[in-house]
Amino acid sequence: MGKALVQFTLFGLLLALATTLPNRGDWDIYSFHINSKVTSRYAITVITSRVVNRMDESKEIEFHVQIPKNAFISKFKIFINRKEYDGVVKAKEQAQQQYDAAVFRGESAGIVSSVGRTLEEFKTSVTVAPHKKITFELTYEELLKRRLGKYELQIHARPMQPVRDFKVDVHISEKAGISFLVIKGGLNTNALANAVTRTDADKEAWVYFYPSEDQQKMCDSCGDEGLNGDLVILYDVNRNNSLGDIEISNGYFVHHFAPSNLVRLSKNVVFVINQSGSMHGRKIEQTRIALIHILNDLAEDDYFGVISFDSNLFHWKRELVQATSANVDSAKIFAQNIKDRGATNINSAVLEGARMLNANPREGSASILILLTDGEPTTGVINLDKIQSNVKRAIAGKFPLYCLGFGFDVNFEFLESMALQNDGTARRIYEDADANLQLQGFYEEVATPLLTDVTMVYVGGTNLTQTNFSQYYNGSEIVVAGEITNNDIETFTPQVVAISSNTRMVFNNPNISLEPPETKSDRIQRVCAYLTVKQLMEKELQLSGPEKDNVKEEALRLSLKYNFVTPFTSMVVTKPTGDITDVHHKPKEGARSHHVQQNDDSHGSRGAHGESGQPGPPCIPGFSSNMFLVSHPDSQNDPLCLDVTGGLRLKLLHHPSRGLSVNGELDSGAGEYFSRIKIHLGPEDHVEIDTTGVTVRQDQATTHHNGQDTITIGSVTVIFRDKEIDVNAGDTRLVILIYERNGKKMFWPALRQRSQDPNIEGILVFQQVYRLVQIIPTTTILEIDGQYADVTRADAVDYSIVSTPTLSCWLVSSGSGLHRRLENFIVTEL
Ligand SMILES: *[C@@H]1O[C@H](CO)[C@@H](O)[C@H](O)[C@H]1NC(C)=O
Ligand SMILES: *[C@@H]1O[C@H](CO)[C@@H](O)[C@H](O)[C@H]1NC(C)=O
Ligand SMILES: *[C@@H]1O[C@H](CO)[C@@H](O)[C@H](O)[C@H]1NC(C)=O
Ligand SMILES: *[C@@H]1O[C@H](CO)[C@@H](O)[C@H](O)[C@H]1NC(C)=O
Ligand SMILES: *[C@@H]1O[C@H](CO)[C@@H](O)[C@H](O)[C@H]1NC(C)=O
């Protein structure tokens, strides 16, 4: 017994779909507009792209943009044939179910999620009929954060081809007046500079970027694919009033507090630096350069300490010392000698830093603890919760802890949650040529404390965002939002109380005008929601148990109410062609650039089904035979499935230009699963996987393989893991999932990334047509409208998705149309 699935009438169409992958030469972007409106630091950006399929056949057209990772997407629309299709924000789990179902039907075009330093991606594609037009419209919102005395609006333009009608329009409106505005970024250079125009008024500014088609090919980072770069607008506002700007509307308020006419506080700063083996080479060198630079910048009335650590602690001095030039010079020599060594004892190092600060209290100064590390604790106390509670106890709210995570081997979540628990923040330092500048830049942000113990008080205010801040630094800004009780402006009184060099300061302004704006808008309310969700995201990191769940629930409620795509929600895009669905998740910080292709569930199922790792196949009674499933483009009807014979050998994937060929043999009994898979990596070399183990044939030697490691032959890398074997051929990635059933191993191949190479073939390549699934027939017999005579209701389990979803299909008896097709993939030898 053994089964596979077929769908006759739509087979040709499905084949056509499978071969129409996006090919950018086939469509024209008529217009690409980016419109950004910033009002009181809240930026709402709309990207609109109008595209035509200029071929005589249907084409898949792609919309692919990058947006600031601090932003929340709030709208996505597709206009086609005068109809509008709106993306809907749903709870992540709910969206995930839809995604899984779509993936299962072979319909999803997949999600792309990756996070760069400042940008993340949004991508979708739609099949468009010949000579038809489609319009994509994406909206995202972001509260600009003040850093080093300026706000930064980053606009990334990469339409993927020169565009006749390309425009970026920015309008900034600030009630306090704009004190300066500069335009930077790769798109504001040389050939393109004259495409940028600006108009300034006192409280408003307009920036236009209208490059011609020729100019779009001329800039530094541009080419035949047109523009590729950023337009960055930096600006600041006037601060005539030390209480700052307060805006109110519809019973909500936002308060921006950033007084500048204050004296700097002297500071006590301790740098705790990991010098263990993983900091080897350039990282430790860049750390030294940054530290030396930072030491040079200390003011003479600052006190400081430097601790480097591996499994031991290395003090420069056991106590804080004043930053006299002699002391600074001596510390620089210590910094020069920081080397990469052995293991890491983060617990002792941070506790020691806290001890030094606690032991040297200085009235009227601001203390700061800065930890730099590039990995996880490996020695001493290594239990993360234990470290966090030790550190929290040692710091006891007396000063902030800032954690800098160098590179991607850090447990950034751990660092972030530890920093947040101690009034600080965490920052990732990217391993690039400018890492020392990133370190210095971070230090500069906290280099000039102006106030400590800042308490923002709002009589007549309610549902406030965070109101207590341990320190306020020159160049930054404190933002608080909330509601005005009963919208009673008369009683609403904002006030700030803080300490500056031992003096209690009160900031208020009886004359402040709290006039609601003439034009009604829900902007203030949205800022309030944006800020609340951001802070709930931080809170969630620090909590566990029911408290964490409550925070999540509140964040979800707000995200849904304001239509924000946040870590708690996803956007479900139903496409005009059939009921094809895309789900866009907000990618997670720290996720390395990572393209998710057709059928990839690594962001999908695994995330939604908890962190439990890879579940084994569920125990299903009546589990009997193996089948192939053909996706039906109409989700109203279930797909069809068809028996295949046990022992069948199939060509899974053949990628001639990479010298990669993968064949699989179905179990000789019922054909329930693959019992052997052979990966050919060249004429002589191969890897064979069967239920007894793995055999590697390389350089005329045969070895048996167990354990987890990596082999590379030619351009193909094979990585052995516990529950999967990852076959990576650059542009193509195949995963062989390993399941265990009744103590016996079974294998399931899944294509995670497919090449655009037209010569690539095999049954997995046609996954929009065939999907490999397991089928459990049930007793109900049904008929479908005469066209299919013999059909049985059956359930199918998709093992190419680790969550192994089950769905219903119509089992057709053998001898049907697909059988011949299937024969195309039959091989005689593995
Ligand atoms: C704020 O001060 C600047 C000079 O610092 C001045 O040009 C501007 O008019 C003032 N704005 C308001 C609203 O008072
Ligand atoms: C704060 O920064 C501004 C520039 O952004 C500078 O003019 C001012 O002097 C700084 N204040 C102190 C106390 O360093
Ligand atoms: C510092 O580097 C070590 C050694 O390679 C690394 O394993 C460790 O995780 C890092 N230490 C901390 C505290 O991150
Ligand atoms: C904020 O600080 C004030 C004064 O120091 C204190 O009374 C209040 O409890 C603090 N609130 C929170 C939420 O920590
Ligand atoms: C409020 O206005 C009065 C009268 O115009 C003025 O004397 C006073 O200095 C103002 N107070 C503040 C804090 O601006």
Short mmCIF file of C-alpha atoms in Angstrom, two decimals, residues 17-239:
data_model
loop_
_atom_site.label_atom_id
_atom_site.label_comp_id
_atom_site.label_asym_id
_atom_site.label_seq_id
_atom_site.Cartn_x
_atom_site.Cartn_y
_atom_site.Cartn_z
CA LEU A 17 2.65 28.60 -10.96
CA ALA A 18 5.59 26.56 -9.85
CA THR A 19 7.73 27.91 -12.63
CA THR A 20 6.73 31.58 -12.36
CA LEU A 21 9.16 32.73 -9.76
CA PRO A 22 9.76 36.44 -9.55
CA ASN A 23 11.88 37.66 -12.40
CA ARG A 24 12.37 41.36 -12.13
CA GLY A 25 12.84 41.83 -15.86
CA ASP A 26 9.21 40.97 -16.38
CA TRP A 27 7.61 43.87 -14.64
CA ASP A 28 7.83 47.62 -14.63
CA ILE A 29 7.50 49.81 -11.60
CA TYR A 30 5.42 52.78 -12.80
CA SER A 31 5.84 54.68 -9.60
CA PHE A 32 7.50 54.33 -6.24
CA HIS A 33 6.63 56.94 -3.63
CA ILE A 34 7.81 57.25 -0.07
CA ASN A 35 5.92 59.79 1.95
CA SER A 36 6.99 60.49 5.49
CA LYS A 37 5.19 62.89 7.80
CA VAL A 38 6.81 63.68 11.12
CA THR A 39 4.72 65.56 13.65
CA SER A 40 6.25 66.14 17.06
CA ARG A 41 8.79 63.32 16.52
CA TYR A 42 6.14 60.79 15.50
CA ALA A 43 6.83 59.62 11.96
CA ILE A 44 4.20 57.99 9.79
CA THR A 45 5.64 56.72 6.52
CA VAL A 46 3.72 55.38 3.56
CA ILE A 47 5.46 53.50 0.75
CA THR A 48 3.40 53.13 -2.42
CA SER A 49 4.55 51.11 -5.39
CA ARG A 50 2.56 50.75 -8.62
CA VAL A 51 3.69 47.92 -10.85
CA VAL A 52 2.61 46.47 -14.18
CA ASN A 53 3.14 42.96 -15.50
CA ARG A 54 4.25 43.64 -19.05
CA MET A 55 4.39 40.01 -20.13
CA ASP A 56 1.77 38.06 -22.01
CA GLU A 57 1.47 35.61 -19.18
CA SER A 58 0.81 35.78 -15.45
CA LYS A 59 3.79 36.83 -13.40
CA GLU A 60 4.62 36.87 -9.76
CA ILE A 61 5.37 40.43 -8.72
CA GLU A 62 7.29 41.16 -5.60
CA PHE A 63 7.09 44.02 -3.13
CA HIS A 64 10.16 44.14 -0.96
CA VAL A 65 11.13 47.04 1.29
CA GLN A 66 13.15 47.74 4.37
CA ILE A 67 11.79 49.70 7.28
CA PRO A 68 13.33 50.95 10.55
CA LYS A 69 13.26 48.19 13.12
CA ASN A 70 11.92 50.51 15.77
CA ALA A 71 8.83 51.08 13.65
CA PHE A 72 5.55 49.20 13.80
CA ILE A 73 3.79 48.41 10.54
CA SER A 74 0.22 49.63 10.84
CA LYS A 75 -1.28 49.10 7.37
CA PHE A 76 -0.69 47.10 4.26
CA LYS A 77 -2.94 47.23 1.24
CA ILE A 78 -2.92 45.72 -2.21
CA PHE A 79 -5.01 47.31 -4.96
CA ILE A 80 -5.70 45.22 -8.03
CA ASN A 81 -8.60 45.28 -10.50
CA ARG A 82 -10.11 48.19 -8.59
CA LYS A 83 -10.37 46.03 -5.52
CA GLU A 84 -8.58 46.59 -2.25
CA TYR A 85 -7.09 43.80 -0.14
CA ASP A 86 -6.12 44.85 3.35
CA GLY A 87 -3.65 43.13 5.62
CA VAL A 88 -5.24 42.27 8.95
CA VAL A 89 -3.33 42.37 12.22
CA LYS A 90 -4.05 39.30 14.31
CA ALA A 91 -2.71 37.68 17.43
CA LYS A 92 0.49 35.91 16.49
CA GLU A 93 -0.78 32.41 17.31
CA GLN A 94 -3.92 32.92 15.31
CA ALA A 95 -1.99 34.27 12.33
CA GLN A 96 0.37 31.35 12.65
CA GLN A 97 -2.44 28.85 12.27
CA GLN A 98 -3.48 30.53 9.08
CA TYR A 99 0.10 30.52 7.92
CA ASP A 100 0.54 26.84 8.73
CA ALA A 101 -2.62 26.01 6.87
CA ALA A 102 -1.48 28.02 3.87
CA VAL A 103 1.96 26.47 3.95
CA PHE A 104 0.32 23.12 4.13
CA ARG A 105 -1.70 23.84 1.04
CA GLY A 106 1.53 24.87 -0.62
CA GLU A 107 0.17 28.36 -1.10
CA SER A 108 2.30 30.59 0.96
CA ALA A 109 4.97 32.61 -0.71
CA GLY A 110 6.72 32.70 2.61
CA ILE A 111 7.87 35.44 4.90
CA VAL A 112 11.17 37.13 4.91
CA SER A 113 12.38 38.21 8.26
CA SER A 114 15.74 39.60 8.90
CA VAL A 115 17.10 42.30 11.06
CA GLY A 116 20.01 44.50 10.22
CA ARG A 117 21.50 47.17 12.39
CA THR A 118 18.65 49.55 11.97
CA LEU A 119 16.36 48.04 9.35
CA GLU A 120 14.14 45.04 8.97
CA GLU A 121 12.48 43.62 5.88
CA PHE A 122 8.97 43.36 4.60
CA LYS A 123 8.32 41.24 1.54
CA THR A 124 5.39 39.78 -0.27
CA SER A 125 4.54 38.77 -3.81
CA VAL A 126 1.41 38.43 -5.84
CA THR A 127 0.69 36.73 -9.14
CA VAL A 128 -0.60 39.31 -11.60
CA ALA A 129 -2.42 38.60 -14.85
CA PRO A 130 -0.83 39.68 -18.16
CA HIS A 131 -0.64 43.47 -18.62
CA LYS A 132 -2.43 44.12 -15.35
CA LYS A 133 -1.35 46.62 -12.73
CA ILE A 134 -1.04 46.24 -9.01
CA THR A 135 -0.44 48.76 -6.25
CA PHE A 136 1.17 47.98 -2.92
CA GLU A 137 0.85 50.38 -0.02
CA LEU A 138 2.67 49.90 3.26
CA THR A 139 2.38 52.21 6.29
CA TYR A 140 4.63 52.18 9.33
CA GLU A 141 4.87 54.37 12.42
CA GLU A 142 7.78 55.26 14.64
CA LEU A 143 8.48 57.62 17.51
CA LEU A 144 11.88 59.13 16.69
CA LYS A 145 14.30 58.81 19.55
CA ARG A 146 16.66 61.63 20.46
CA ARG A 147 20.28 60.50 20.58
CA LEU A 148 23.34 62.72 20.88
CA GLY A 149 21.25 65.83 20.43
CA LYS A 150 19.29 64.85 17.34
CA TYR A 151 16.39 62.90 15.93
CA GLU A 152 17.07 60.66 12.98
CA LEU A 153 14.60 59.76 10.25
CA GLN A 154 16.02 57.00 8.07
CA ILE A 155 14.41 56.28 4.72
CA HIS A 156 15.67 53.30 2.81
CA ALA A 157 15.10 53.24 -0.93
CA ARG A 158 15.68 50.15 -2.98
CA PRO A 159 12.93 49.65 -5.54
CA MET A 160 15.08 47.04 -7.40
CA GLN A 161 14.90 48.85 -10.75
CA PRO A 162 15.12 52.43 -12.01
CA VAL A 163 11.68 53.97 -11.72
CA ARG A 164 10.25 56.71 -13.93
CA ASP A 165 8.22 58.27 -11.18
CA PHE A 166 10.28 57.96 -8.04
CA LYS A 167 9.72 60.36 -5.15
CA VAL A 168 10.55 60.74 -1.52
CA ASP A 169 8.57 63.46 0.25
CA VAL A 170 9.28 64.30 3.86
CA HIS A 171 7.40 66.83 5.89
CA ILE A 172 8.49 67.64 9.43
CA SER A 173 6.37 69.75 11.70
CA GLU A 174 7.54 70.66 15.21
CA LYS A 175 5.62 73.10 17.35
CA ALA A 176 8.73 74.18 19.27
CA GLY A 177 10.50 75.10 16.04
CA ILE A 178 13.28 73.23 14.23
CA SER A 179 16.71 74.29 15.48
CA PHE A 180 18.69 72.55 12.73
CA LEU A 181 18.17 70.01 9.99
CA VAL A 182 20.76 68.21 7.91
CA ILE A 183 20.36 65.60 5.19
CA LYS A 184 22.78 62.71 5.06
CA GLY A 185 22.96 59.16 3.77
CA GLY A 186 24.26 57.55 0.59
CA LEU A 187 21.47 59.01 -1.51
CA ASN A 188 22.51 62.56 -0.70
CA THR A 189 25.91 62.33 -2.33
CA ASN A 190 27.52 63.45 -5.59
CA ALA A 191 25.37 62.49 -8.55
CA LEU A 192 22.18 62.56 -6.52
CA ALA A 193 22.72 65.59 -4.34
CA ASN A 194 20.96 67.89 -6.78
CA ALA A 195 17.89 65.66 -6.73
CA VAL A 196 17.40 66.66 -3.09
CA THR A 197 15.65 69.91 -2.32
CA ARG A 198 14.55 71.31 0.99
CA THR A 199 12.38 74.12 2.21
CA ASP A 200 12.58 75.38 5.74
CA ALA A 201 10.14 77.39 7.71
CA ASP A 202 10.32 78.12 11.41
CA LYS A 203 8.30 75.18 12.58
CA GLU A 204 8.24 73.07 9.45
CA ALA A 205 10.60 71.63 6.93
CA TRP A 206 10.10 69.81 3.64
CA VAL A 207 12.64 67.54 2.02
CA TYR A 208 12.06 66.25 -1.50
CA PHE A 209 14.14 63.67 -3.30
CA TYR A 210 13.13 63.28 -6.95
CA PRO A 211 15.99 61.60 -8.84
CA SER A 212 15.56 61.06 -12.57
CA GLU A 213 15.76 57.57 -14.03
CA ASP A 214 19.35 58.25 -15.13
CA GLN A 215 20.34 59.60 -11.76
CA GLN A 216 18.99 56.44 -10.16
CA LYS A 217 21.72 54.45 -11.91
CA MET A 218 24.51 56.87 -11.14
CA CYS A 219 24.85 57.08 -7.38
CA ASP A 220 27.60 55.30 -5.46
CA SER A 221 25.63 52.30 -4.32
CA CYS A 222 23.27 52.24 -7.31
CA GLY A 223 23.50 50.32 -10.56
CA ASP A 224 21.30 48.73 -13.20
CA GLU A 225 18.97 47.77 -10.38
CA GLY A 226 18.51 51.44 -9.57
CA LEU A 227 18.64 53.12 -6.23
CA ASN A 228 19.97 51.37 -3.21
CA GLY A 229 20.64 53.48 -0.19
CA ASP A 230 19.43 55.72 2.58
CA LEU A 231 18.24 59.22 2.91
CA VAL A 232 18.84 60.22 6.52
CA ILE A 233 17.37 63.37 7.97
CA LEU A 234 18.82 64.60 11.25
CA TYR A 235 17.23 67.42 13.16
CA ASP A 236 16.56 68.85 16.57
CA VAL A 237 13.98 71.22 18.01
CA ASN A 238 14.22 74.41 20.03
CA ARG A 239 14.06 74.11 23.77
#
